Amino acid sequence: MPQSSTSQSPETRLLETAEESRVYRRLHTAILKTTIKELIATSRLRATLAGLMSLVIWIALFFIMLEGFFFLQREAGAFTEETVEKVLNIFYASLMIMLFFSSAILIYGGIYQSQEIRFLITTPSSAARIFQYKFSEAVFLSGWGFILIGSPMLVAYGIVVDANWHYYVLLLPLMVAFTYIPTGLGAITCLLVVHFFARMRRPIVVASGGIVLGFIAWSVWTILFSRQHELLTPEWFEETMIRLSAAENRLFPSWWLCSGLLEAARRESGRLDYQAWAQAVLFFALLVANAMFLQVVACGIANKILFPSYSRLQTAGRRRRLKGVSWIDATLGRLLLCSPPAIRLLLIKDFRIVRRDPLQWAQFLIFFGLVGLYFLNIKSIQDAAPFAGWVNLVSFLNLLVVGLILSTFTTRFIFPMISLEGQKFWILGLLPIERETILRGKFIFASIGTLIPSSLLILLSDSLLQLPARIIIVHELVCLLLCTGLAAIAVGLGGCIPNMRAISPAKIASGFGGTLNLVLSAVYIIFIVGIAAGPCHLDALVKMGHFSTLFAPNTTFLAMLLGSGIAVFVAAWVIYLMLKLGFRAFCRMEF
């Protein structure tokens, strides 16, 4: 009898689970080897600079955390296990939220917006295996950043409490196991949202915006009508502890992580507390069990809905526009009526390009949102003169953080714009505009687009810290210099070192030019912030009673004016030089 059409010959059978796992393991190994060879052959400078910058960031965070713990011991006398537990819980709860959102974005981009997945779907691979392949990438990309940011505080804490070597042995496994939990939750959320709401993008955006605005309104209301206390008084610490206790929910994975670390660091009469060590191991087992459980659940959900959700998203119909200009672009055009027509049209075009790439700008929106959330939780204080130096240091660290976020934004979005324009330059070349106008429009776009959110964040931080008006003016001036300078660096280098062969903005930003842009931006930020922070910190120290015999208040004010003047001069020179180099190279370039 003839065989049934549904029967499969040995040559066409699907791979078993173990065989499929080996195939994807070989794929991971081949990609890793190729990436390493490519880095060694073509991107040694980028790899070296990335490693050095990561090391510098880790060391800087370590010393900041170490000095913070010593400050609690020396100045506040509040270095107790309860205080440290609350600080660790709020810190790692914030990182857990960041990991959740970043992993959801990575899964969405890696699965639903990836050319590689379009090929893998056509292969005889199960949906669970494809998801597992991208999930491991998301864990790696999210995990290394989490370890880079989170480990300095834990190492500093271990040094302060003189923890046993067992604490350092268990530190990395606890952090790695913890990484899988928010990543798994983010992946599950991404799959479910795409599957059930693929055709409801606008309601989701409106609902999310309403939730965010409501949360901001509630936060502002809470801060404006909360009681104010003197800095580092018992009442101040009591209220701070109450605010931080919200992150101590025992159902939070961040609480499991912090509890395991605190138990591992505990010592009894200078010796290892074996009962506490056993508790730390149990917390580690709890993290591992939940990480494995969430991974199994995520793979099961992906096996059921990955292919249908992918098809639903790709076939989701778009409402046909009756007009070529959206209301957002029309509103922006009316706001820019005073600008030249060519600049106005270029600004609208660049804004439209960025607006249509939510996969990338959503990450920076999350970063700015978390920074704003942190600023909103800075309590307004009274009589902070004895600690004016610390308050001033915190304010400039906030400014430095905003500047570093801006540098990643300009590197990721502004720098690749020139290369992407070059691929389609024949369209712009037909317009009756000069090439310099194109770069000038991108510079204005980047400057305005970064200045508005960053200046508002800095103003919020300074207002809550109740800084003097002259310090706020210096901060806003530095913010203006950072936005314009970083925009000029990105536009200038983009015109000098374009990559016309790459079609992916991420690949352009990760190349030599993008790496150089990030390094120069970091150097520029450190110099501008440092030259402005020095005189301001001297003024704060004089208020605290230090150097009062050497410097009069008028002297410190003149020093602030001098530092601000030097910062303005350096920023103007950098802007002029980078734009001039970019204009010259872009005008001489042949397409």
Coordinates of C-alpha atoms in Angstrom, one line a residue:
M1 CA 0.0 0.0 0.0
P2 CA 1.2 3.5 -0.7
Q3 CA 2.4 5.4 2.3
S4 CA 0.3 8.2 3.8
S5 CA 1.1 11.7 2.6
T6 CA 1.5 12.8 6.3
S7 CA 4.3 10.3 6.9
Q8 CA 7.9 11.7 6.9
S9 CA 10.9 10.0 5.5
P10 CA 14.1 10.0 7.6
E11 CA 15.6 12.6 5.2
T12 CA 12.8 15.2 6.0
R13 CA 12.1 14.5 9.7
L14 CA 12.2 17.4 12.1
L15 CA 15.1 17.7 14.6
E16 CA 14.7 16.3 18.0
T17 CA 14.9 18.7 21.0
A18 CA 18.5 17.6 21.8
E19 CA 19.6 17.9 18.2
E20 CA 18.0 21.3 17.8
S21 CA 19.7 22.4 21.0
R22 CA 23.1 21.3 19.6
V23 CA 22.5 23.1 16.3
Y24 CA 21.7 26.4 18.0
R25 CA 24.6 25.9 20.4
R26 CA 26.9 25.6 17.4
L27 CA 25.3 28.7 15.9
H28 CA 26.0 30.7 19.2
T29 CA 29.6 29.4 19.1
A30 CA 30.1 30.4 15.5
I31 CA 28.7 33.8 16.0
L32 CA 30.9 34.4 19.1
K33 CA 34.0 33.3 17.2
T34 CA 33.2 35.5 14.2
T35 CA 32.5 38.5 16.5
I36 CA 35.8 38.0 18.3
K37 CA 37.8 37.6 15.1
E38 CA 36.1 40.7 13.6
L39 CA 36.9 42.7 16.7
I40 CA 40.5 41.6 16.6
A41 CA 40.9 42.2 12.9
T42 CA 38.9 45.5 12.4
S43 CA 37.8 47.0 15.7
R44 CA 40.7 46.7 18.1
L45 CA 40.4 50.3 19.1
R46 CA 36.7 50.1 19.7
A47 CA 37.1 47.0 21.9
T48 CA 40.0 48.5 23.8
L49 CA 38.1 51.8 24.4
A50 CA 35.0 50.0 25.4
G51 CA 36.9 47.9 27.9
L52 CA 38.7 50.9 29.3
M53 CA 35.6 53.0 29.6
S54 CA 33.8 50.1 31.4
L55 CA 36.7 49.8 33.8
V56 CA 36.8 53.5 34.5
I57 CA 33.0 53.6 35.1
W58 CA 33.3 50.6 37.5
I59 CA 36.2 52.2 39.4
A60 CA 34.4 55.5 39.6
L61 CA 31.2 53.9 40.9
F62 CA 33.2 51.8 43.4
F63 CA 34.9 54.8 45.0
I64 CA 31.6 56.8 45.0
M65 CA 29.8 53.9 46.8
L66 CA 32.8 53.3 49.1
E67 CA 32.8 57.0 50.1
G68 CA 29.1 56.9 50.6
F69 CA 29.3 54.0 53.1
F70 CA 32.1 55.8 54.9
F71 CA 30.0 58.9 55.0
L72 CA 27.2 57.1 56.7
Q73 CA 29.7 55.8 59.3
R74 CA 31.5 59.1 59.8
E75 CA 29.1 61.9 59.4
A76 CA 25.6 60.4 59.9
G77 CA 26.4 57.6 62.3
A78 CA 23.6 55.6 60.6
F79 CA 25.6 52.7 59.1
T80 CA 23.3 50.0 60.5
E81 CA 22.2 46.8 58.8
E82 CA 18.7 48.1 58.6
T83 CA 19.9 51.3 56.8
V84 CA 22.1 49.4 54.4
E85 CA 19.3 46.9 53.7
K86 CA 16.9 49.7 52.7
V87 CA 19.5 51.4 50.5
L88 CA 20.3 48.1 48.7
N89 CA 16.7 47.2 48.3
I90 CA 15.7 50.6 46.7
F91 CA 18.8 50.5 44.5
Y92 CA 18.3 47.0 43.1
A93 CA 14.6 47.4 42.9
S94 CA 15.3 50.4 40.5
L95 CA 17.7 48.2 38.5
M96 CA 15.1 45.4 38.4
I97 CA 12.6 47.8 36.9
M98 CA 15.2 49.0 34.4
L99 CA 16.0 45.3 33.5
F100 CA 12.3 44.6 33.0
F101 CA 11.8 47.3 30.5
S102 CA 15.1 47.0 28.7
S103 CA 14.6 43.2 28.3
A104 CA 11.1 43.7 26.9
I105 CA 12.5 46.2 24.3
L106 CA 15.4 43.8 23.5
I107 CA 13.0 40.9 23.0
Y108 CA 10.7 43.0 20.8
G109 CA 13.6 44.2 18.7
G110 CA 15.3 40.8 18.5
I111 CA 12.2 38.9 17.5
Y112 CA 9.6 41.1 15.9
Q113 CA 11.9 43.6 14.2
S114 CA 14.9 41.3 13.2
Q115 CA 15.8 40.2 9.8
E116 CA 17.4 37.1 11.3
I117 CA 14.1 35.9 12.7
R118 CA 12.5 36.1 9.3
F119 CA 15.0 33.5 8.1
L120 CA 14.8 31.3 11.2
I121 CA 11.0 31.1 11.0
T122 CA 11.4 29.5 7.6
T123 CA 13.6 26.8 9.0
P124 CA 12.3 23.6 10.8
S125 CA 12.9 25.2 14.2
S126 CA 10.4 25.3 17.0
A127 CA 9.1 28.6 18.3
A128 CA 10.4 27.8 21.7
R129 CA 14.0 27.3 20.4
I130 CA 13.9 30.5 18.4
F131 CA 12.7 32.4 21.5
Q132 CA 15.4 30.7 23.7
Y133 CA 18.0 31.8 21.2
K134 CA 17.0 35.5 21.4
F135 CA 16.2 35.3 25.1
S136 CA 19.8 34.3 25.9
E137 CA 21.0 37.3 23.9
A138 CA 18.7 39.6 25.9
V139 CA 20.0 38.1 29.2
F140 CA 23.6 38.7 28.1
L141 CA 23.0 42.3 26.9
S142 CA 21.0 43.2 30.0
G143 CA 23.2 41.3 32.4
W144 CA 26.5 42.8 31.7
G145 CA 25.2 46.3 32.2
F146 CA 23.5 45.3 35.4
I147 CA 26.7 43.7 36.8
L148 CA 28.7 46.7 35.7
I149 CA 26.4 49.1 37.6
G150 CA 25.4 46.9 40.5
S151 CA 28.6 45.2 41.5
P152 CA 30.6 48.3 42.7
M153 CA 28.2 48.9 45.5
L154 CA 28.4 45.3 46.7
V155 CA 32.1 45.2 46.6
A156 CA 32.3 48.5 48.5
Y157 CA 29.9 47.2 51.1
G158 CA 32.0 44.0 51.5
I159 CA 35.1 46.0 52.1
V160 CA 33.4 48.3 54.7
V161 CA 32.0 45.4 56.7
D162 CA 35.1 43.3 56.3
A163 CA 33.1 40.5 54.7
N164 CA 34.6 37.0 54.4
W165 CA 35.8 35.6 51.1
H166 CA 32.6 33.5 50.9
Y167 CA 30.7 36.7 50.3
Y168 CA 32.7 37.6 47.2
V169 CA 32.3 34.0 45.9
L170 CA 28.5 34.1 46.1
L171 CA 28.2 37.7 44.8
L172 CA 28.4 37.0 41.1
P173 CA 26.2 33.9 41.0
L174 CA 23.5 35.8 43.0
M175 CA 23.6 38.6 40.5
V176 CA 23.5 36.4 37.4
A177 CA 20.6 34.3 38.8
F178 CA 18.7 37.6 39.6
T179 CA 19.2 38.9 36.0
Y180 CA 17.1 36.0 34.6
I181 CA 14.0 37.0 36.6
P182 CA 13.3 40.5 35.4
T183 CA 14.4 39.5 31.9
G184 CA 12.0 36.6 31.9
L185 CA 9.1 38.8 33.1
G186 CA 9.9 41.4 30.5
A187 CA 10.0 38.7 27.8
I188 CA 6.7 37.3 28.8
T189 CA 5.1 40.7 28.9
C190 CA 6.4 41.5 25.5
L191 CA 5.0 38.3 24.0
L192 CA 1.6 38.8 25.6
V193 CA 1.3 42.5 24.6
V194 CA 2.2 41.8 21.0
H195 CA -0.1 38.8 20.7
F196 CA -3.2 40.5 22.2
F197 CA -2.6 44.1 21.3
A198 CA -0.8 44.1 18.0
R199 CA -3.7 45.9 16.3
M200 CA -4.3 48.3 19.2
R201 CA -1.1 50.4 19.2
R202 CA -2.7 53.8 19.6
P203 CA -4.9 52.9 22.6
I204 CA -1.8 51.4 24.3
V205 CA 0.2 54.5 23.7
V206 CA -2.6 56.7 25.0
A207 CA -3.1 54.5 28.1
S208 CA 0.6 54.4 28.8
G209 CA 0.9 58.1 28.5
G210 CA -2.0 58.6 30.8
I211 CA -0.5 56.3 33.4
V212 CA 2.9 58.2 33.2
L213 CA 1.2 61.6 33.5
G214 CA -0.8 60.4 36.4
F215 CA 2.2 59.1 38.2
I216 CA 4.1 62.3 37.6
A217 CA 1.2 64.3 39.0
W218 CA 1.0 62.1 42.0
S219 CA 4.8 62.4 42.6
V220 CA 4.8 66.2 42.3
W221 CA 1.8 66.5 44.6
T222 CA 3.4 64.2 47.2
I223 CA 6.6 66.2 47.1
L224 CA 5.0 69.7 47.3
F225 CA 2.9 68.8 50.3
S226 CA 5.4 66.7 52.2
R227 CA 7.0 67.9 55.4
Q228 CA 10.5 69.2 55.3
H229 CA 13.2 68.4 57.8
E230 CA 16.8 69.4 58.4
L231 CA 19.3 67.3 56.6
L232 CA 20.6 64.1 58.5
T233 CA 18.6 64.7 61.6
P234 CA 16.7 61.8 63.3
E235 CA 13.4 63.0 61.8
W236 CA 15.0 63.2 58.3
F237 CA 16.4 59.6 58.6
E238 CA 13.1 58.3 60.0
E239 CA 11.1 59.7 57.1
T240 CA 13.8 58.5 54.6
M241 CA 13.6 55.0 56.0
I242 CA 9.8 55.0 55.7
R243 CA 10.1 56.1 52.0
L244 CA 12.7 53.4 51.3
S245 CA 10.7 50.7 53.0
A246 CA 8.4 50.4 49.9
A247 CA 11.1 48.4 48.2
E248 CA 11.3 45.8 51.0
N249 CA 8.4 43.7 49.8
R250 CA 9.4 40.0 50.3
L251 CA 7.8 39.1 47.0
F252 CA 10.3 41.3 45.1
P253 CA 13.3 39.4 43.6
S254 CA 15.4 42.4 44.5
W255 CA 14.7 41.6 48.2
W256 CA 15.8 38.0 47.7
L257 CA 19.1 39.3 46.2
C258 CA 19.8 41.8 48.9
S259 CA 18.9 39.4 51.7
G260 CA 21.1 36.7 50.3
L261 CA 24.0 39.2 50.0
L262 CA 23.5 40.6 53.5
E263 CA 23.4 37.1 55.0
A264 CA 26.6 36.1 53.1
A265 CA 28.4 39.2 54.5
R266 CA 27.4 38.6 58.1
R267 CA 30.1 37.6 60.5
E268 CA 29.9 36.4 64.1
S269 CA 32.8 37.5 66.4
G270 CA 35.0 37.9 63.4
R271 CA 34.3 34.5 62.0
L272 CA 31.9 33.2 59.4
D273 CA 28.4 32.7 60.6
Y274 CA 27.4 29.3 59.1
Q275 CA 23.7 29.8 59.8
A276 CA 23.8 33.1 57.9
W277 CA 25.8 31.4 55.1
A278 CA 23.1 28.7 54.9
Q279 CA 20.5 31.3 54.6
A280 CA 22.4 33.0 51.8
V281 CA 22.6 29.7 49.9
L282 CA 18.9 29.3 50.3
F283 CA 18.2 32.7 48.8
F284 CA 20.5 31.8 45.9
A285 CA 18.5 28.6 45.4
L286 CA 15.3 30.7 45.5
L287 CA 16.6 33.0 42.8
V288 CA 17.8 30.0 40.6
A289 CA 14.4 28.2 41.0
N290 CA 12.4 31.3 40.0
A291 CA 14.8 32.0 37.1
M292 CA 14.4 28.5 35.7
F293 CA 10.6 28.6 36.3
L294 CA 10.1 31.9 34.4
Q295 CA 12.3 30.7 31.6
V296 CA 10.2 27.5 31.2
V297 CA 7.0 29.5 31.3
A298 CA 8.3 32.0 28.8
C299 CA 9.4 29.2 26.4
G300 CA 6.0 27.6 26.8
I301 CA 4.2 30.8 26.0
A302 CA 6.5 31.4 23.1
N303 CA 5.8 28.0 21.7
K304 CA 2.1 28.7 21.6
I305 CA 1.9 32.4 20.5
L306 CA 5.3 33.4 19.0
F307 CA 4.4 32.5 15.4
P308 CA 0.8 33.8 15.5
S309 CA 1.8 37.0 17.2
Y310 CA 4.6 37.6 14.7
S311 CA 2.2 37.0 11.8
R312 CA -0.4 39.3 13.5
L313 CA 2.1 42.1 14.0
Q314 CA 3.5 41.9 10.4
T315 CA 0.0 41.8 8.9
A316 CA -1.5 44.5 11.1
G317 CA -3.2 47.0 8.9
R318 CA -2.3 50.7 9.0
R319 CA -4.9 53.4 8.6
R320 CA -4.3 55.1 5.3
R321 CA -3.5 58.8 5.7
L322 CA -5.6 61.2 3.7
K323 CA -2.9 63.9 4.0
G324 CA 0.8 63.6 3.8
V325 CA 1.6 65.6 6.9
S326 CA 0.6 64.3 10.4
W327 CA -0.7 66.6 13.1
I328 CA 2.6 66.3 15.0
D329 CA 4.6 67.5 12.0
A330 CA 2.1 70.2 11.3
T331 CA 2.3 71.4 14.9
L332 CA 6.1 71.4 14.8
G333 CA 6.0 73.3 11.5
R334 CA 3.9 76.0 13.1
L335 CA 6.3 76.3 16.0
L336 CA 9.2 76.8 13.6
L337 CA 7.6 79.4 11.3
C338 CA 10.3 81.9 12.3
S339 CA 13.1 79.7 10.9
P340 CA 14.1 79.5 7.3
P341 CA 12.0 77.2 5.2
A342 CA 14.9 74.9 4.3
I343 CA 15.9 74.5 8.0
R344 CA 12.2 74.0 9.0
L345 CA 11.6 71.2 6.5
L346 CA 14.9 69.5 7.5
L347 CA 14.0 69.6 11.2
I348 CA 10.6 68.1 10.5
K349 CA 12.1 65.4 8.4
D350 CA 14.7 64.5 11.1
F351 CA 12.1 64.5 13.8
R352 CA 9.9 62.2 11.8
I353 CA 12.8 59.7 11.3
V354 CA 13.5 59.6 15.1
R355 CA 9.8 59.4 15.9
R356 CA 9.3 56.4 13.7
D357 CA 12.0 54.4 15.5
P358 CA 10.3 53.7 18.9
L359 CA 12.4 50.6 19.5
Q360 CA 15.4 52.8 20.2
W361 CA 14.1 56.1 21.6
A362 CA 12.0 54.1 24.1
Q363 CA 15.1 53.0 25.8
F364 CA 16.3 56.6 26.3
L365 CA 12.8 57.6 27.4
I366 CA 13.0 54.9 30.1
F367 CA 16.4 56.2 31.2
F368 CA 15.2 59.8 31.4
G369 CA 12.1 58.6 33.2
L370 CA 14.1 56.7 35.8
V371 CA 16.4 59.7 36.3
G372 CA 13.4 61.9 36.7
L373 CA 11.9 59.4 39.2
Y374 CA 15.2 59.6 41.1
F375 CA 15.1 63.4 41.0
L376 CA 11.5 63.4 42.3
N377 CA 12.5 61.3 45.2
I378 CA 15.2 63.8 46.3
K379 CA 13.7 65.3 49.4
S380 CA 13.5 69.0 49.9
I381 CA 15.7 69.9 52.9
Q382 CA 16.1 72.7 55.3
D383 CA 19.3 74.1 56.9
A384 CA 21.6 72.1 54.7
A385 CA 24.5 74.5 55.2
P386 CA 26.6 72.1 57.3
F387 CA 26.4 69.6 54.3
A388 CA 26.5 72.2 51.5
G389 CA 29.5 70.4 50.0
W390 CA 27.7 67.1 49.7
V391 CA 24.6 68.7 48.3
N392 CA 26.7 70.5 45.7
L393 CA 28.4 67.2 44.9
V394 CA 25.1 65.4 44.4
S395 CA 23.8 68.2 42.1
F396 CA 26.9 68.0 39.8
L397 CA 26.7 64.2 39.8
N398 CA 23.1 64.6 38.6
L399 CA 24.3 66.9 35.9
L400 CA 27.0 64.5 34.9
V401 CA 24.5 61.6 34.7
V402 CA 22.3 63.6 32.4
G403 CA 25.3 64.5 30.2
L404 CA 26.3 60.9 29.8
I405 CA 22.8 59.9 28.8
L406 CA 22.8 62.7 26.2
S407 CA 26.2 61.5 24.9
T408 CA 24.7 58.0 24.2
F409 CA 21.6 59.6 22.6
T410 CA 23.7 61.7 20.2
T411 CA 26.0 58.8 19.4
R412 CA 23.0 56.5 18.7
F413 CA 20.8 58.9 16.8
I414 CA 22.6 62.0 15.6
F415 CA 25.9 60.6 14.5
P416 CA 24.4 57.9 12.1
M417 CA 22.1 60.4 10.5
I418 CA 24.8 61.7 8.2
S419 CA 25.7 58.2 7.0
L420 CA 22.0 57.4 6.4
E421 CA 21.6 60.6 4.4
G422 CA 24.6 59.8 2.3
Q423 CA 22.9 56.6 1.0
K424 CA 20.0 58.6 -0.3
F425 CA 21.8 61.8 -0.9
W426 CA 20.6 61.9 -4.5
I427 CA 17.2 63.0 -3.2
L428 CA 18.6 65.9 -1.1
G429 CA 21.0 66.7 -3.9
L430 CA 18.1 67.7 -6.1
L431 CA 16.9 70.3 -3.6
P432 CA 18.1 73.9 -4.0
I433 CA 19.9 74.0 -0.7
E434 CA 23.6 73.9 0.3
R435 CA 25.2 70.9 1.9
E436 CA 26.1 73.0 5.0
T437 CA 22.4 73.7 5.5
I438 CA 21.8 69.9 5.9
L439 CA 24.3 69.6 8.7
R440 CA 23.2 72.9 10.2
G441 CA 19.7 71.6 10.4
K442 CA 20.8 68.4 12.2
F443 CA 22.9 70.5 14.7
I444 CA 19.8 72.6 15.5
F445 CA 17.6 69.6 15.7
A446 CA 20.0 67.8 18.1
S447 CA 20.6 70.8 20.3
I448 CA 16.9 71.7 20.7
G449 CA 15.8 68.1 21.1
T450 CA 18.3 67.4 23.9
L451 CA 18.1 70.8 25.6
I452 CA 14.4 70.7 26.5
P453 CA 14.3 67.4 28.6
S454 CA 17.8 67.8 30.1
S455 CA 17.3 71.4 31.3
L456 CA 13.9 70.5 32.8
L457 CA 15.5 67.5 34.6
I458 CA 18.3 69.6 36.0
L459 CA 15.9 72.4 37.0
L460 CA 13.8 69.8 38.9
S461 CA 16.9 68.4 40.7
D462 CA 18.2 71.8 41.7
S463 CA 14.7 72.9 42.9
L464 CA 14.4 69.9 45.1
L465 CA 17.9 70.3 46.5
Q466 CA 17.0 74.0 47.1
L467 CA 20.2 75.3 45.6
P468 CA 21.0 79.0 45.4
A469 CA 19.9 80.9 42.3
R470 CA 23.5 81.4 41.1
I471 CA 24.2 77.6 41.2
I472 CA 21.0 76.9 39.3
I473 CA 22.1 79.4 36.6
V474 CA 25.5 77.7 36.4
H475 CA 23.8 74.3 36.0
E476 CA 21.5 75.5 33.3
L477 CA 24.4 77.1 31.5
V478 CA 26.4 73.9 31.7
C479 CA 23.4 72.0 30.4
L480 CA 23.2 74.3 27.4
L481 CA 26.9 73.9 26.7
L482 CA 26.6 70.1 27.0
C483 CA 23.6 69.9 24.6
T484 CA 25.2 72.1 21.9
G485 CA 28.7 70.7 22.3
L486 CA 27.6 67.1 22.1
A487 CA 25.4 67.9 19.1
A488 CA 28.3 69.6 17.3
I489 CA 30.6 66.6 18.1
A490 CA 28.1 64.1 16.7
V491 CA 27.3 66.2 13.6
G492 CA 30.9 67.1 12.9
L493 CA 32.3 63.5 13.2
G494 CA 29.3 62.3 11.3
G495 CA 30.3 64.5 8.4
C496 CA 34.0 63.6 8.7
I497 CA 33.7 59.8 9.3
P498 CA 30.6 58.6 7.6
N499 CA 29.8 54.9 7.0
M500 CA 28.0 54.7 3.7
R501 CA 27.9 50.9 3.4
A502 CA 26.0 50.2 6.6
I503 CA 22.2 50.4 6.6
S504 CA 21.6 49.9 10.3
P505 CA 21.9 53.0 12.6
A506 CA 23.0 50.6 15.4
K507 CA 25.9 49.2 13.3
I508 CA 27.0 52.7 12.3
A509 CA 27.0 53.9 15.9
S510 CA 29.0 50.8 17.1
G511 CA 31.7 51.3 14.5
F512 CA 34.9 53.3 14.8
G513 CA 33.3 56.7 14.2
G514 CA 30.6 56.0 16.8
T515 CA 33.2 54.8 19.4
L516 CA 35.3 57.9 18.8
N517 CA 32.2 60.1 19.1
L518 CA 31.3 58.5 22.4
V519 CA 34.9 58.9 23.8
L520 CA 35.2 62.5 22.7
S521 CA 31.7 63.2 24.1
A522 CA 32.7 61.7 27.5
V523 CA 35.9 63.8 27.6
Y524 CA 34.0 66.9 26.7
I525 CA 31.4 66.2 29.4
I526 CA 34.0 65.6 32.1
F527 CA 35.9 68.8 31.2
I528 CA 32.9 71.1 31.0
V529 CA 31.3 69.8 34.2
G530 CA 34.6 69.7 36.0
I531 CA 35.6 73.3 35.2
A532 CA 32.2 74.5 36.3
A533 CA 32.0 72.3 39.4
G534 CA 35.3 73.3 40.9
P535 CA 34.5 76.9 41.8
C536 CA 30.9 76.0 42.9
H537 CA 32.3 73.3 45.2
L538 CA 34.8 75.8 46.6
D539 CA 31.9 78.2 47.3
A540 CA 30.1 75.4 49.1
L541 CA 33.1 74.5 51.2
V542 CA 33.6 78.1 52.3
K543 CA 29.9 78.1 53.4
M544 CA 30.7 75.0 55.5
G545 CA 33.5 76.9 57.2
H546 CA 36.4 75.5 55.3
F547 CA 39.0 77.8 53.8
S548 CA 37.0 80.8 55.2
T549 CA 40.3 82.5 56.1
L550 CA 41.7 82.1 52.6
F551 CA 38.7 82.9 50.4
A552 CA 36.1 85.6 50.9
P553 CA 32.5 85.1 49.5
N554 CA 33.2 87.6 46.7
T555 CA 36.3 85.6 45.7
T556 CA 34.4 82.4 45.3
F557 CA 31.7 84.3 43.2
L558 CA 34.5 85.6 40.9
A559 CA 35.9 82.1 40.7
M560 CA 32.5 80.8 39.6
L561 CA 32.3 83.5 36.9
L562 CA 35.8 82.6 35.7
G563 CA 35.0 78.9 35.6
S564 CA 31.8 79.5 33.7
G565 CA 33.6 81.8 31.3
I566 CA 36.3 79.2 30.6
A567 CA 33.6 76.5 30.0
V568 CA 31.8 78.8 27.6
F569 CA 35.0 79.6 25.7
V570 CA 36.0 75.9 25.4
A571 CA 32.4 74.9 24.4
A572 CA 32.3 77.6 21.7
W573 CA 35.7 76.5 20.4
V574 CA 34.6 72.8 20.2
I575 CA 31.4 73.7 18.5
Y576 CA 33.1 75.9 15.9
L577 CA 35.9 73.4 15.3
M578 CA 33.7 70.3 15.0
L579 CA 31.1 72.0 12.7
K580 CA 33.8 73.5 10.5
L581 CA 35.5 70.1 10.1
G582 CA 32.2 68.5 9.4
F583 CA 31.1 71.1 6.9
R584 CA 34.4 70.9 5.0
A585 CA 34.4 67.1 4.8
F586 CA 30.7 66.9 3.9
C587 CA 31.0 69.5 1.1
R588 CA 34.0 67.8 -0.5
M589 CA 32.4 64.3 -0.3
E590 CA 31.4 62.7 -3.6
F591 CA 28.3 60.5 -3.6

